[in-house]
PDB file of C-alpha atoms in Angstrom:
ATOM      1  CA  UNK A 253     -29.423 -44.328 -16.214  1.00  0.00           C
ATOM      2  CA  UNK A 254     -28.588 -42.981 -12.870  1.00  0.00           C
ATOM      3  CA  UNK A 255     -25.964 -46.279 -12.396  1.00  0.00           C
ATOM      4  CA  UNK A 256     -25.194 -45.464 -16.500  1.00  0.00           C
ATOM      5  CA  UNK A 257     -23.962 -42.429 -15.251  1.00  0.00           C
ATOM      6  CA  UNK A 258     -21.911 -44.182 -12.421  1.00  0.00           C
ATOM      7  CA  UNK A 259     -20.850 -46.963 -14.729  1.00  0.00           C
ATOM      8  CA  UNK A 260     -19.278 -44.039 -17.042  1.00  0.00           C
ATOM      9  CA  UNK A 261     -17.872 -42.288 -14.649  1.00  0.00           C
ATOM     10  CA  UNK A 262     -15.802 -45.459 -13.042  1.00  0.00           C
ATOM     11  CA  UNK A 263     -14.331 -45.953 -16.888  1.00  0.00           C
ATOM     12  CA  UNK A 264     -13.603 -42.427 -16.712  1.00  0.00           C
ATOM     13  CA  UNK A 265     -11.645 -42.493 -13.365  1.00  0.00           C
ATOM     14  CA  UNK A 266      -9.684 -45.397 -15.186  1.00  0.00           C
ATOM     15  CA  UNK A 267      -8.857 -43.633 -17.729  1.00  0.00           C
ATOM     16  CA  UNK A 268      -6.970 -41.601 -15.299  1.00  0.00           C
ATOM     17  CA  UNK A 269      -7.071 -39.049 -12.627  1.00  0.00           C
ATOM     18  CA  UNK A 270      -8.697 -36.269 -13.957  1.00  0.00           C
ATOM     19  CA  UNK A 271     -10.928 -38.332 -16.377  1.00  0.00           C
ATOM     20  CA  UNK A 272     -10.338 -37.720 -19.983  1.00  0.00           C
ATOM     21  CA  UNK A 273     -11.099 -33.951 -20.129  1.00  0.00           C
ATOM     22  CA  UNK A 274     -10.364 -31.342 -17.068  1.00  0.00           C
ATOM     23  CA  UNK A 275     -12.645 -29.302 -15.418  1.00  0.00           C
ATOM     24  CA  UNK A 276     -15.358 -29.907 -18.125  1.00  0.00           C
ATOM     25  CA  UNK A 277     -18.380 -28.510 -17.083  1.00  0.00           C
ATOM     26  CA  UNK A 278     -16.250 -25.686 -16.392  1.00  0.00           C
ATOM     27  CA  UNK A 279     -13.804 -25.394 -19.517  1.00  0.00           C
ATOM     28  CA  UNK A 280     -13.773 -23.009 -22.283  1.00  0.00           C
ATOM     29  CA  UNK A 281     -16.120 -23.719 -25.009  1.00  0.00           C
ATOM     30  CA  UNK A 282     -12.963 -23.223 -28.073  1.00  0.00           C
ATOM     31  CA  UNK A 283     -11.212 -25.598 -25.177  1.00  0.00           C
ATOM     32  CA  UNK A 284     -10.743 -29.591 -25.802  1.00  0.00           C
ATOM     33  CA  UNK A 285     -11.899 -30.135 -22.173  1.00  0.00           C
ATOM     34  CA  UNK A 286     -15.108 -28.558 -23.066  1.00  0.00           C
ATOM     35  CA  UNK A 287     -17.998 -31.286 -22.496  1.00  0.00           C
ATOM     36  CA  UNK A 288     -20.060 -33.059 -19.908  1.00  0.00           C
ATOM     37  CA  UNK A 289     -17.745 -34.946 -18.502  1.00  0.00           C
ATOM     38  CA  UNK A 290     -17.841 -34.529 -14.079  1.00  0.00           C
ATOM     39  CA  UNK A 291     -15.080 -33.886 -11.817  1.00  0.00           C
ATOM     40  CA  UNK A 292     -13.887 -36.713 -10.923  1.00  0.00           C
ATOM     41  CA  UNK A 293     -13.230 -36.371  -6.793  1.00  0.00           C
ATOM     42  CA  UNK A 294      -9.185 -35.275  -7.579  1.00  0.00           C
ATOM     43  CA  UNK A 295     -10.284 -32.299  -9.683  1.00  0.00           C
ATOM     44  CA  UNK A 296     -12.739 -32.051  -6.968  1.00  0.00           C
ATOM     45  CA  UNK A 297     -10.497 -30.604  -4.895  1.00  0.00           C
ATOM     46  CA  UNK A 298      -8.149 -29.436  -7.329  1.00  0.00           C
ATOM     47  CA  UNK A 299     -10.551 -27.119  -8.065  1.00  0.00           C
ATOM     48  CA  UNK A 300     -11.852 -26.267  -4.783  1.00  0.00           C
ATOM     49  CA  UNK A 301      -7.639 -25.646  -3.683  1.00  0.00           C
ATOM     50  CA  UNK A 302      -7.443 -23.393  -6.924  1.00  0.00           C
ATOM     51  CA  UNK A 303     -10.400 -21.141  -5.815  1.00  0.00           C
ATOM     52  CA  UNK A 304      -9.364 -20.421  -2.447  1.00  0.00           C
ATOM     53  CA  UNK A 305      -5.305 -19.904  -3.494  1.00  0.00           C
ATOM     54  CA  UNK A 306      -6.666 -17.006  -6.342  1.00  0.00           C
ATOM     55  CA  UNK A 307      -9.526 -15.620  -3.808  1.00  0.00           C
ATOM     56  CA  UNK A 308      -8.057 -15.812  -0.169  1.00  0.00           C
ATOM     57  CA  UNK A 309      -4.849 -16.817  -0.192  1.00  0.00           C
ATOM     58  CA  UNK A 310      -2.149 -17.051   2.538  1.00  0.00           C
ATOM     59  CA  UNK A 311      -3.779 -20.114   4.878  1.00  0.00           C
ATOM     60  CA  UNK A 312      -6.616 -20.580   2.857  1.00  0.00           C
ATOM     61  CA  UNK A 313      -3.554 -22.450  -0.319  1.00  0.00           C
ATOM     62  CA  UNK A 314      -2.221 -25.226   2.401  1.00  0.00           C
ATOM     63  CA  UNK A 315      -5.338 -27.297   1.066  1.00  0.00           C
ATOM     64  CA  UNK A 316      -3.579 -26.426  -2.624  1.00  0.00           C
ATOM     65  CA  UNK A 317       0.033 -26.984  -1.264  1.00  0.00           C
ATOM     66  CA  UNK A 318      -1.030 -30.605  -0.298  1.00  0.00           C
ATOM     67  CA  UNK A 319      -1.635 -30.771  -3.386  1.00  0.00           C
ATOM     68  CA  UNK A 320       1.439 -30.231  -5.219  1.00  0.00           C
ATOM     69  CA  UNK A 321       2.734 -33.310  -5.617  1.00  0.00           C
ATOM     70  CA  UNK A 322      -0.402 -34.084  -8.180  1.00  0.00           C
ATOM     71  CA  UNK A 323      -0.247 -30.689  -9.444  1.00  0.00           C
ATOM     72  CA  UNK A 324       3.896 -30.910 -10.487  1.00  0.00           C
ATOM     73  CA  UNK A 325       2.542 -34.349 -12.340  1.00  0.00           C
ATOM     74  CA  UNK A 326       0.237 -33.398 -14.191  1.00  0.00           C
ATOM     75  CA  UNK A 327       2.352 -30.427 -15.342  1.00  0.00           C
ATOM     76  CA  UNK A 328       4.279 -33.310 -17.521  1.00  0.00           C
ATOM     77  CA  UNK A 329       1.764 -35.043 -18.370  1.00  0.00           C
ATOM     78  CA  UNK A 330       0.622 -34.422 -22.027  1.00  0.00           C
ATOM     79  CA  UNK A 331      -3.020 -35.383 -20.748  1.00  0.00           C
ATOM     80  CA  UNK A 332      -2.848 -32.427 -19.136  1.00  0.00           C
ATOM     81  CA  UNK A 333      -0.017 -30.073 -19.027  1.00  0.00           C
ATOM     82  CA  UNK A 334      -2.435 -27.822 -21.604  1.00  0.00           C
ATOM     83  CA  UNK A 335      -4.459 -26.791 -18.038  1.00  0.00           C
ATOM     84  CA  UNK A 336      -1.994 -27.278 -16.125  1.00  0.00           C
ATOM     85  CA  UNK A 337       1.304 -25.509 -17.457  1.00  0.00           C
ATOM     86  CA  UNK A 338       4.225 -25.166 -16.065  1.00  0.00           C
ATOM     87  CA  UNK A 339       5.921 -21.703 -16.391  1.00  0.00           C
ATOM     88  CA  UNK A 340       9.450 -22.314 -18.063  1.00  0.00           C
ATOM     89  CA  UNK A 341      12.375 -20.165 -18.157  1.00  0.00           C
ATOM     90  CA  UNK A 342      12.364 -16.410 -16.490  1.00  0.00           C
ATOM     91  CA  UNK A 343      12.621 -14.650 -12.965  1.00  0.00           C
ATOM     92  CA  UNK A 344       9.797 -14.468 -11.148  1.00  0.00           C
ATOM     93  CA  UNK A 345       9.336 -12.325  -7.280  1.00  0.00           C
ATOM     94  CA  UNK A 346       7.613 -12.089  -4.206  1.00  0.00           C
ATOM     95  CA  UNK A 347       6.721  -9.339  -2.216  1.00  0.00           C
ATOM     96  CA  UNK A 348       7.424 -10.971   1.893  1.00  0.00           C
ATOM     97  CA  UNK A 349       8.807 -10.140   5.405  1.00  0.00           C
ATOM     98  CA  UNK A 350      12.096 -11.359   6.759  1.00  0.00           C
ATOM     99  CA  UNK A 351      13.234 -10.871  10.169  1.00  0.00           C
ATOM    100  CA  UNK A 352      16.555  -8.183  10.893  1.00  0.00           C
ATOM    101  CA  UNK A 353      18.178 -11.281  11.776  1.00  0.00           C
ATOM    102  CA  UNK A 354      17.500 -13.687   8.868  1.00  0.00           C
ATOM    103  CA  UNK A 355      17.853 -10.498   6.446  1.00  0.00           C
ATOM    104  CA  UNK A 356      21.516  -9.808   7.411  1.00  0.00           C
ATOM    105  CA  UNK A 357      22.358 -13.947   8.069  1.00  0.00           C
ATOM    106  CA  UNK A 358      21.385 -13.966   4.136  1.00  0.00           C
ATOM    107  CA  UNK A 359      22.278 -10.882   1.820  1.00  0.00           C
ATOM    108  CA  UNK A 360      26.021  -9.856   3.036  1.00  0.00           C
ATOM    109  CA  UNK A 361      26.421  -5.618   3.319  1.00  0.00           C
ATOM    110  CA  UNK A 362      22.570  -5.691   4.288  1.00  0.00           C
ATOM    111  CA  UNK A 363      22.986  -2.506   6.994  1.00  0.00           C
ATOM    112  CA  UNK A 364      25.580  -1.037   3.795  1.00  0.00           C
ATOM    113  CA  UNK A 365      23.034  -2.334   0.363  1.00  0.00           C
ATOM    114  CA  UNK A 366      23.133   0.998  -2.339  1.00  0.00           C
ATOM    115  CA  UNK A 367      19.952   2.822  -1.894  1.00  0.00           C
ATOM    116  CA  UNK A 368      17.304   3.601  -5.315  1.00  0.00           C
ATOM    117  CA  UNK A 369      14.337   5.493  -3.522  1.00  0.00           C
ATOM    118  CA  UNK A 370      13.532   6.927  -0.127  1.00  0.00           C
ATOM    119  CA  UNK A 371       9.680   7.515   1.372  1.00  0.00           C
ATOM    120  CA  UNK A 372       8.830  10.735   1.783  1.00  0.00           C
ATOM    121  CA  UNK A 373       8.338  11.085   5.844  1.00  0.00           C
ATOM    122  CA  UNK A 374       4.463  12.486   6.641  1.00  0.00           C
ATOM    123  CA  UNK A 375       5.708  13.376  10.601  1.00  0.00           C
ATOM    124  CA  UNK A 376       8.578  13.376  13.014  1.00  0.00           C
ATOM    125  CA  UNK A 377       7.699   9.802  14.620  1.00  0.00           C
ATOM    126  CA  UNK A 378       8.718   8.318  10.866  1.00  0.00           C
ATOM    127  CA  UNK A 379      11.676   5.858  10.385  1.00  0.00           C
ATOM    128  CA  UNK A 380      13.342   6.657   7.542  1.00  0.00           C
ATOM    129  CA  UNK A 381      12.295   3.882   5.214  1.00  0.00           C
ATOM    130  CA  UNK A 382      14.326   3.393   1.661  1.00  0.00           C
ATOM    131  CA  UNK A 383      14.306   0.971  -1.068  1.00  0.00           C
ATOM    132  CA  UNK A 384      16.969  -0.742  -1.833  1.00  0.00           C
ATOM    133  CA  UNK A 385      19.192  -1.469  -4.947  1.00  0.00           C
ATOM    134  CA  UNK A 386      18.093  -4.901  -6.942  1.00  0.00           C
ATOM    135  CA  UNK A 387      21.568  -7.062  -5.897  1.00  0.00           C
ATOM    136  CA  UNK A 388      22.761 -10.442  -6.454  1.00  0.00           C
ATOM    137  CA  UNK A 389      22.961 -13.038  -3.407  1.00  0.00           C
ATOM    138  CA  UNK A 390      24.570 -15.902  -2.627  1.00  0.00           C
ATOM    139  CA  UNK A 391      20.960 -18.658  -3.269  1.00  0.00           C
ATOM    140  CA  UNK A 392      19.357 -19.525  -0.671  1.00  0.00           C
ATOM    141  CA  UNK A 393      15.958 -21.339   0.103  1.00  0.00           C
ATOM    142  CA  UNK A 394      12.943 -19.549   0.711  1.00  0.00           C
ATOM    143  CA  UNK A 395       9.815 -21.532   2.521  1.00  0.00           C
ATOM    144  CA  UNK A 396       6.934 -19.450   3.559  1.00  0.00           C
ATOM    145  CA  UNK A 397       6.705 -19.056   7.522  1.00  0.00           C
ATOM    146  CA  UNK A 398       3.351 -20.233   7.306  1.00  0.00           C
ATOM    147  CA  UNK A 399       4.627 -23.797   7.039  1.00  0.00           C
ATOM    148  CA  UNK A 400       1.610 -23.838   3.693  1.00  0.00           C
ATOM    149  CA  UNK A 401       3.854 -25.928   0.301  1.00  0.00           C
ATOM    150  CA  UNK A 402       3.112 -23.399  -2.411  1.00  0.00           C
ATOM    151  CA  UNK A 403       3.532 -19.635  -2.557  1.00  0.00           C
ATOM    152  CA  UNK A 404       2.873 -17.197  -4.806  1.00  0.00           C
ATOM    153  CA  UNK A 405       5.142 -14.861  -7.421  1.00  0.00           C
ATOM    154  CA  UNK A 406       4.972 -12.784  -9.617  1.00  0.00           C
ATOM    155  CA  UNK A 407       5.760 -12.825 -13.305  1.00  0.00           C
ATOM    156  CA  UNK A 408       4.720  -9.461 -13.975  1.00  0.00           C
ATOM    157  CA  UNK A 409       8.197  -6.957 -13.593  1.00  0.00           C
ATOM    158  CA  UNK A 410       8.196  -5.648  -9.617  1.00  0.00           C
ATOM    159  CA  UNK A 411       4.790  -3.607  -9.443  1.00  0.00           C
ATOM    160  CA  UNK A 412       2.728  -6.243  -7.205  1.00  0.00           C
ATOM    161  CA  UNK A 413       6.323  -7.389  -5.392  1.00  0.00           C
ATOM    162  CA  UNK A 414       7.100  -4.374  -4.711  1.00  0.00           C
ATOM    163  CA  UNK A 415       3.236  -2.835  -3.654  1.00  0.00           C
ATOM    164  CA  UNK A 416       3.494  -6.280  -0.792  1.00  0.00           C
ATOM    165  CA  UNK A 417       7.181  -5.914   0.053  1.00  0.00           C
ATOM    166  CA  UNK A 418       6.283  -2.714   1.538  1.00  0.00           C
ATOM    167  CA  UNK A 419       2.541  -3.289   2.544  1.00  0.00           C
ATOM    168  CA  UNK A 420       4.061  -6.622   4.408  1.00  0.00           C
ATOM    169  CA  UNK A 421       7.390  -4.735   6.158  1.00  0.00           C
ATOM    170  CA  UNK A 422       7.270  -3.956   9.878  1.00  0.00           C
ATOM    171  CA  UNK A 423       9.857  -1.433  11.152  1.00  0.00           C
ATOM    172  CA  UNK A 424       8.568  -0.970  14.355  1.00  0.00           C
ATOM    173  CA  UNK A 425       8.820  -4.876  14.949  1.00  0.00           C
ATOM    174  CA  UNK A 426      12.360  -5.178  13.788  1.00  0.00           C
ATOM    175  CA  UNK A 427      10.694  -6.619   9.941  1.00  0.00           C
ATOM    176  CA  UNK A 428      12.205  -5.553   6.509  1.00  0.00           C
ATOM    177  CA  UNK A 429      10.256  -5.446   3.622  1.00  0.00           C
ATOM    178  CA  UNK A 430      11.932  -8.373   0.724  1.00  0.00           C
ATOM    179  CA  UNK A 431      11.513  -8.407  -2.456  1.00  0.00           C
ATOM    180  CA  UNK A 432      13.440 -11.822  -3.749  1.00  0.00           C
ATOM    181  CA  UNK A 433      13.713 -13.478  -7.464  1.00  0.00           C
ATOM    182  CA  UNK A 434      14.477 -16.557  -8.303  1.00  0.00           C
ATOM    183  CA  UNK A 435      15.047 -18.188 -11.843  1.00  0.00           C
ATOM    184  CA  UNK A 436      11.433 -20.100 -13.388  1.00  0.00           C
ATOM    185  CA  UNK A 437      13.993 -22.920 -14.920  1.00  0.00           C
ATOM    186  CA  UNK A 438      15.694 -23.523 -11.352  1.00  0.00           C
ATOM    187  CA  UNK A 439      11.875 -24.478  -9.294  1.00  0.00           C
ATOM    188  CA  UNK A 440       8.403 -25.706 -10.171  1.00  0.00           C
ATOM    189  CA  UNK A 441       6.372 -23.074 -11.096  1.00  0.00           C
ATOM    190  CA  UNK A 442       2.614 -23.475 -11.944  1.00  0.00           C
ATOM    191  CA  UNK A 443       1.378 -21.029 -14.329  1.00  0.00           C
ATOM    192  CA  UNK A 444      -1.936 -20.044 -14.162  1.00  0.00           C
ATOM    193  CA  UNK A 445      -3.414 -18.192 -17.715  1.00  0.00           C
ATOM    194  CA  UNK A 446      -4.834 -21.257 -18.331  1.00  0.00           C
ATOM    195  CA  UNK A 447      -6.899 -22.407 -15.788  1.00  0.00           C
ATOM    196  CA  UNK A 448      -7.932 -18.197 -15.227  1.00  0.00           C
ATOM    197  CA  UNK A 449     -10.311 -19.631 -18.311  1.00  0.00           C
ATOM    198  CA  UNK A 450     -12.688 -21.869 -16.373  1.00  0.00           C
ATOM    199  CA  UNK A 451     -15.499 -20.281 -15.194  1.00  0.00           C
ATOM    200  CA  UNK A 452     -15.077 -17.573 -12.324  1.00  0.00           C
ATOM    201  CA  UNK A 453     -11.668 -17.906 -11.823  1.00  0.00           C
ATOM    202  CA  UNK A 454     -11.470 -15.634 -15.170  1.00  0.00           C
ATOM    203  CA  UNK A 455     -12.689 -13.214 -12.368  1.00  0.00           C
ATOM    204  CA  UNK A 456      -8.730 -13.109 -12.129  1.00  0.00           C
ATOM    205  CA  UNK A 457      -7.457 -13.107 -15.853  1.00  0.00           C
ATOM    206  CA  UNK A 458      -5.244  -9.619 -15.729  1.00  0.00           C
ATOM    207  CA  UNK A 459      -3.112 -11.129 -13.065  1.00  0.00           C
ATOM    208  CA  UNK A 460       0.006 -12.672 -13.514  1.00  0.00           C
ATOM    209  CA  UNK A 461       0.844 -15.390 -10.617  1.00  0.00           C
ATOM    210  CA  UNK A 462       2.572 -18.046 -10.612  1.00  0.00           C
ATOM    211  CA  UNK A 463       2.779 -20.879  -7.306  1.00  0.00           C
ATOM    212  CA  UNK A 464       6.105 -22.172  -6.572  1.00  0.00           C
ATOM    213  CA  UNK A 465       5.572 -26.270  -4.425  1.00  0.00           C
ATOM    214  CA  UNK A 466       8.329 -26.755  -2.436  1.00  0.00           C
ATOM    215  CA  UNK A 467      11.111 -24.153  -1.719  1.00  0.00           C
ATOM    216  CA  UNK A 468      12.183 -21.881  -4.096  1.00  0.00           C
ATOM    217  CA  UNK A 469      16.200 -20.992  -4.848  1.00  0.00           C
ATOM    218  CA  UNK A 470      16.265 -16.679  -5.075  1.00  0.00           C
ATOM    219  CA  UNK A 471      19.187 -15.636  -6.148  1.00  0.00           C
ATOM    220  CA  UNK A 472      18.724 -11.878  -6.298  1.00  0.00           C
ATOM    221  CA  UNK A 473      16.552  -9.595  -3.240  1.00  0.00           C
ATOM    222  CA  UNK A 474      15.444  -5.475  -3.451  1.00  0.00           C
ATOM    223  CA  UNK A 475      14.980  -4.116   0.126  1.00  0.00           C
ATOM    224  CA  UNK A 476      12.463  -1.985   2.320  1.00  0.00           C
ATOM    225  CA  UNK A 477      14.251  -1.062   5.470  1.00  0.00           C
ATOM    226  CA  UNK A 478      15.248   1.741   8.254  1.00  0.00           C
ATOM    227  CA  UNK A 479      18.007   3.943   6.753  1.00  0.00           C
ATOM    228  CA  UNK A 480      19.737   6.516   8.777  1.00  0.00           C
ATOM    229  CA  UNK A 481      19.129  10.534   7.728  1.00  0.00           C
ATOM    230  CA  UNK A 482      22.028  10.951   6.057  1.00  0.00           C
ATOM    231  CA  UNK A 483      20.659   7.311   4.015  1.00  0.00           C
ATOM    232  CA  UNK A 484      17.641   8.529   3.600  1.00  0.00           C
ATOM    233  CA  UNK A 485      18.563  12.308   2.163  1.00  0.00           C
ATOM    234  CA  UNK A 486      21.431  10.274  -0.329  1.00  0.00           C
ATOM    235  CA  UNK A 487      17.972   8.660  -1.864  1.00  0.00           C
ATOM    236  CA  UNK A 488      15.880  11.383  -2.428  1.00  0.00           C
ATOM    237  CA  UNK A 489      18.653  13.717  -3.456  1.00  0.00           C
ATOM    238  CA  UNK A 490      18.638  10.845  -6.197  1.00  0.00           C
ATOM    239  CA  UNK A 491      15.391  10.602  -6.650  1.00  0.00           C
TER     240      UNK A 491
END
């Protein structure tokens, strides 16, 4: 029986890198992929990389980035693109950190960007901090500074991206928080919407994350940065 199972598994591998079904034993029961088919070696690596990316992120996403060439092919493969879904179109955003030097090079008029809202000061040593309005910029390519080939983006308005931009800002260290905006149709984004239904990945089902493989073309930004006292007062009045 053991030899028969190994023989069947090898036959399935020949039918495709992921067999005839994707993650069959953890697939939802109403999915065509549900069944007893065992994971191929590549499926095992993919499941582990996706889990590390969703549950830990950051440096743990390196494995998923290295599997990017496979995922890009699966998003265009009729046998697998009902699980590995390409996010087709629409604006996505990412909250991240950017040095002031880099920001001034990429964002025209960085120091005089129109402001949207100011952060209330809670003590005398706090910097005057504010979010700018969203502005279009000459397109530039973004890649994570960590060297990972994959980066997380959100399709859920600005809420998540605003939180991450502010969280990652280091105004005392000379770094602004930046929300990057990109058009999905101009880049390669994996939508996790179906993958969330597989096994313990369902814990992330309320999230609206897409993953970019390779550089992403940014077309607009919003910045969380230090401003002058006068600018801060003006933004506070608008609020």
